mmCIF file of C-alpha atoms in Angstrom:
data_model
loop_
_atom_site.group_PDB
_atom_site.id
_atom_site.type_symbol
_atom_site.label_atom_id
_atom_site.label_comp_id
_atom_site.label_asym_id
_atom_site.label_seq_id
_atom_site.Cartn_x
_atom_site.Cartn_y
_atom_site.Cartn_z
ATOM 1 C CA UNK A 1 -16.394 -39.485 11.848
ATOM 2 C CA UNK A 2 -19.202 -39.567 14.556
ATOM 3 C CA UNK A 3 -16.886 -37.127 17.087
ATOM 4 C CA UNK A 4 -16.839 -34.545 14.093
ATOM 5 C CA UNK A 5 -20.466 -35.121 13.549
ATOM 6 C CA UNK A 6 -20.722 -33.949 16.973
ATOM 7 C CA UNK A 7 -18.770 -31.030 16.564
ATOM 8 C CA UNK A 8 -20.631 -29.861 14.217
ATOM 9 C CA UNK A 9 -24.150 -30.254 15.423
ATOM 10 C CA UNK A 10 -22.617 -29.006 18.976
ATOM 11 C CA UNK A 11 -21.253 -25.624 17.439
ATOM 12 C CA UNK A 12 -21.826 -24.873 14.135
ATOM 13 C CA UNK A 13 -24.495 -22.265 15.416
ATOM 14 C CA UNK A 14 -21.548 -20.540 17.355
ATOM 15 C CA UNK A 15 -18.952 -20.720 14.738
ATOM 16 C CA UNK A 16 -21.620 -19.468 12.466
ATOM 17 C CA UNK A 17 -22.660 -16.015 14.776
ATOM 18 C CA UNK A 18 -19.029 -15.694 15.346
ATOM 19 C CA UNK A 19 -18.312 -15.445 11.738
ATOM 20 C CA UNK A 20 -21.001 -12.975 10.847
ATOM 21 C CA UNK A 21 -20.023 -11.229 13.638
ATOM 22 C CA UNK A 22 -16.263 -10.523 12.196
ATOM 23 C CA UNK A 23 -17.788 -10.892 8.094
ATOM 24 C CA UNK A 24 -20.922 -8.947 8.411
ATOM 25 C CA UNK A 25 -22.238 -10.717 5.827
ATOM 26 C CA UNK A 26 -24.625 -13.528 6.213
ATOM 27 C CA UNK A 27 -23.732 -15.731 2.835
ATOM 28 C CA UNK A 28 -20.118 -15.068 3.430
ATOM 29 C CA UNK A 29 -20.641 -16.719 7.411
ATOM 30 C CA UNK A 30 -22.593 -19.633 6.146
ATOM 31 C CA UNK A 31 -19.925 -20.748 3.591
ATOM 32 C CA UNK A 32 -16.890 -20.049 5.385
ATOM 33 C CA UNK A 33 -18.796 -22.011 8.363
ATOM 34 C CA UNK A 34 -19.244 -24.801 6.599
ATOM 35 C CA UNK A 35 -15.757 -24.721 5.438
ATOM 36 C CA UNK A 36 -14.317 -24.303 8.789
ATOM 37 C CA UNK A 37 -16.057 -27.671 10.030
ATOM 38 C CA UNK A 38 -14.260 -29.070 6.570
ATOM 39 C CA UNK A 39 -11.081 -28.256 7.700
ATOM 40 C CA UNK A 40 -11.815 -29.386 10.965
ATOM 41 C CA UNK A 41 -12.541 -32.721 9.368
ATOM 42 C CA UNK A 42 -9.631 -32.875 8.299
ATOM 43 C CA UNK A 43 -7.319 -32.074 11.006
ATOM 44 C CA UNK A 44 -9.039 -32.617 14.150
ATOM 45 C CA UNK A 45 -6.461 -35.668 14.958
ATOM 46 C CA UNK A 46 -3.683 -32.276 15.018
ATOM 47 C CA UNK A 47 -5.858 -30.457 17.841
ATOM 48 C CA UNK A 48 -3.955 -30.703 20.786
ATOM 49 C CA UNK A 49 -6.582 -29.657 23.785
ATOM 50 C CA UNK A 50 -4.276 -26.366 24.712
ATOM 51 C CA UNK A 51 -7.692 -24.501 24.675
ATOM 52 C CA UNK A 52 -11.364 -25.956 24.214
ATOM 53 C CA UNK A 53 -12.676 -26.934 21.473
ATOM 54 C CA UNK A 54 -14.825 -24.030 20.523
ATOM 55 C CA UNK A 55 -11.188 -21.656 20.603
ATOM 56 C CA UNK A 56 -10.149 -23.972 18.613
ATOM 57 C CA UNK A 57 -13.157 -23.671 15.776
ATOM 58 C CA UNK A 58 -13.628 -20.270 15.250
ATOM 59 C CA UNK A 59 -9.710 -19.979 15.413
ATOM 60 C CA UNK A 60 -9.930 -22.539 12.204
ATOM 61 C CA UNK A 61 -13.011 -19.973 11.223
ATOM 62 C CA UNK A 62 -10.900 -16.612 11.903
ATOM 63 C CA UNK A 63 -8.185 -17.913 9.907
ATOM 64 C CA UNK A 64 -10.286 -18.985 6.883
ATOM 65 C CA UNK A 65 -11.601 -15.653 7.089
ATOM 66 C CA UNK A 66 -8.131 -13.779 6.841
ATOM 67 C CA UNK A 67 -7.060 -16.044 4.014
ATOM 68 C CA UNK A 68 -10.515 -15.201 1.866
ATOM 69 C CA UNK A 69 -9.705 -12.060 3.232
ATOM 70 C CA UNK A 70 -6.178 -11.673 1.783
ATOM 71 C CA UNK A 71 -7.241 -13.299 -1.731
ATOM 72 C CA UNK A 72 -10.566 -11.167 -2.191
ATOM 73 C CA UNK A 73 -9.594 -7.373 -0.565
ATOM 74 C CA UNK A 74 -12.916 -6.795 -2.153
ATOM 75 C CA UNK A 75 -14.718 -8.595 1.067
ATOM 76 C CA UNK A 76 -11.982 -6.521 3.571
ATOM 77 C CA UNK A 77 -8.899 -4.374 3.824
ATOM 78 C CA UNK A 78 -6.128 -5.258 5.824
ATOM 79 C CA UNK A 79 -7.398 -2.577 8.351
ATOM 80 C CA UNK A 80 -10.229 -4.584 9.218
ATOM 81 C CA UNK A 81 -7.569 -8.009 9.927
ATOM 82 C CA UNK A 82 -6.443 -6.184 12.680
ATOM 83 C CA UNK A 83 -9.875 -5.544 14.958
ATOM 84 C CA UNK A 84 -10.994 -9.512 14.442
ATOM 85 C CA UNK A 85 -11.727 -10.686 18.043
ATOM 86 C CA UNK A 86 -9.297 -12.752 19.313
ATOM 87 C CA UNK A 87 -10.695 -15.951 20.233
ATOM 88 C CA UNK A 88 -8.080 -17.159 22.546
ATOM 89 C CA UNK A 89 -10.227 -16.592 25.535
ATOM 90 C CA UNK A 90 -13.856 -17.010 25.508
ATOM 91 C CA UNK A 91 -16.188 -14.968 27.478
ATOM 92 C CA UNK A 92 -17.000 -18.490 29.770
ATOM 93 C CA UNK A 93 -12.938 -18.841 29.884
ATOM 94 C CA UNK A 94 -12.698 -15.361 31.610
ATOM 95 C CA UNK A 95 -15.268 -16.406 34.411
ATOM 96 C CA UNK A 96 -13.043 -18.925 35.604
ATOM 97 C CA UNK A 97 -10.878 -15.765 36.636
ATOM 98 C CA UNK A 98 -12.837 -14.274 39.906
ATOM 99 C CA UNK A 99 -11.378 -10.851 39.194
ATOM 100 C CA UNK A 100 -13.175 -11.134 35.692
ATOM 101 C CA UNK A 101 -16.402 -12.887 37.308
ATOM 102 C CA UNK A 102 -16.705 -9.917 39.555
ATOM 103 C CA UNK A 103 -16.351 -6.908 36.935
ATOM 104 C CA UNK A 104 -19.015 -9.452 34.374
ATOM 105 C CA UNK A 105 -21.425 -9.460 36.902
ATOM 106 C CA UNK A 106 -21.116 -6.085 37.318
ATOM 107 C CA UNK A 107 -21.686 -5.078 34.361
ATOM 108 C CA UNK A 108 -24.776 -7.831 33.685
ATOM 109 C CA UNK A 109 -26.630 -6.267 36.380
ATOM 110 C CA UNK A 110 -26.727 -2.956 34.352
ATOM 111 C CA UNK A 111 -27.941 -5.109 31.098
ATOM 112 C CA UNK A 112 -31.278 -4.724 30.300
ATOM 113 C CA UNK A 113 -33.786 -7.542 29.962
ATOM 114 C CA UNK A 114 -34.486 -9.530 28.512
ATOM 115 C CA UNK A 115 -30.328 -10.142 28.057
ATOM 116 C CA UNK A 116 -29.335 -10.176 31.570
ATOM 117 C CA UNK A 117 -32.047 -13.138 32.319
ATOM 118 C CA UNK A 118 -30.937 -15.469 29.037
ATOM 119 C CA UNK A 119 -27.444 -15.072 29.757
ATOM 120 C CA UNK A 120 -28.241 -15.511 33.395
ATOM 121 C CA UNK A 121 -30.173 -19.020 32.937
ATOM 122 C CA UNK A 122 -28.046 -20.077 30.088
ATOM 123 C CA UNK A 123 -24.539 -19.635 32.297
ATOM 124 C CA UNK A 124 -25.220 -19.922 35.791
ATOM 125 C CA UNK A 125 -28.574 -21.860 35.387
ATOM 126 C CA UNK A 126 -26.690 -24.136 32.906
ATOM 127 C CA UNK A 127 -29.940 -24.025 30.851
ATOM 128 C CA UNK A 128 -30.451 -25.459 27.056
ATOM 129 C CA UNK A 129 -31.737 -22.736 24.937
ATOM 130 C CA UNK A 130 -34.268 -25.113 23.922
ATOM 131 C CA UNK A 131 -35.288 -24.387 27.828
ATOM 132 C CA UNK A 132 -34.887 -21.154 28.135
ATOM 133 C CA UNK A 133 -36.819 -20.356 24.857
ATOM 134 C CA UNK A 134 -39.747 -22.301 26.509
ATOM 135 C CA UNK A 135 -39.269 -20.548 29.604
ATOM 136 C CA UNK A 136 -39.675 -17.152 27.080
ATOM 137 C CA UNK A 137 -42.541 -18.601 25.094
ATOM 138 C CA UNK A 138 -40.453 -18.087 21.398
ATOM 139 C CA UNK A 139 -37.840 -19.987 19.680
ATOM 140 C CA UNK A 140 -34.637 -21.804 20.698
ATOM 141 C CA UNK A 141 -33.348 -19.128 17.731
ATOM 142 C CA UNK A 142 -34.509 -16.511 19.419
ATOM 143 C CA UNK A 143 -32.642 -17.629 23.004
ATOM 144 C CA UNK A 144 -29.203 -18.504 20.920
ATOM 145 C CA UNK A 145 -29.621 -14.978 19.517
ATOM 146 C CA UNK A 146 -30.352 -13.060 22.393
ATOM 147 C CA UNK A 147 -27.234 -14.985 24.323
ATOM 148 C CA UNK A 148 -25.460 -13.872 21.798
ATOM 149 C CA UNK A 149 -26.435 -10.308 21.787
ATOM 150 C CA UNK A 150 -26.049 -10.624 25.520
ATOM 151 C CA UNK A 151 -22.169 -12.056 25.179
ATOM 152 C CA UNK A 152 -21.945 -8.754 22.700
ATOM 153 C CA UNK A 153 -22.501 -6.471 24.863
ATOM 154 C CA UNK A 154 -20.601 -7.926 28.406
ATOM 155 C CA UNK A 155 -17.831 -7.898 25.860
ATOM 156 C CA UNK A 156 -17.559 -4.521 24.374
ATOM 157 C CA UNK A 157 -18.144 -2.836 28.074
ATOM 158 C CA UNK A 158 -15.059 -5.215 29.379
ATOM 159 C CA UNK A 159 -13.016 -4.215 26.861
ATOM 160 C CA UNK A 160 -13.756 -0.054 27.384
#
């Protein structure tokens, strides 16, 4: 019970931008969140460790998603299915790859600030964002989100 516990606290945040990311819809992303870590509950003996953990959440997430998804067309048509990131390689998964670490940091050095900074101290400085939001003088909400928005846009320029 305490490893889930863990899970949870460690990323329900990240599950939770990833699914109004894809949803679009804040109520929708809260709920299916909290499902996801239910169903993680419930079959995190079955996770295997072929990716990490967080792959392996907002794959649970994406999933729960497509199946609301499926049963409600009203929240999405199948269109939409089709254009839900793929979460089978994270953004910190591809800098492993040095081809990949060299086209990211090209492109972060053409982000503008404050982005390029947060995601520099959060990934190569290995900050909290509780840190880095003191470093900023505002909130650790206001680091996560501008990661976030940071991961956004490395993203969409690696996959032009």
């Amino acid at each position: 019970m305490k490893k889930v516990e863990e899970l949870y606290n460690t990323y329900f945040h990240e599950v939770y931008l990833y699914l109004r990311g894809i949803t679009g819809n804040e109520d929708i992303a809260q709920e299916l969140t909290q499902e996801t870590f239910f169903k993680a509950m419930k079959s995190i003996d079955s996770f295997r460790g072929d990716c990490n953990i967080r792959s392996w959440l907002c794959q649970v997430a994406k999933n729960l998603y497509i199946s609301q998804c499926r049963k409600n067309r009203k929240i999405c048509d199948e269109s939409e299915l089709e254009n839900i990131a793929d979460t089978s390689t994270s953004l910190e998964e591809r800098l492993c790859d040095k081809q990949q670490a060299v086209r990211i940091h090209c492109i972060l050095h053409n982000i503008e600030e404050p982005y390029k900074e947060v995601f520099n101290l959060r990934v190569f400085g290995e900050l909290s964002f509780k840190q880095i939001a003191d470093i900023f003088g505002k909130t650790e909400s206001w680091a996560r989100v501008t990661y976030y928005r940071a991961k956004v846009k490395i993203i969409e320029q690696m996959e032009e």
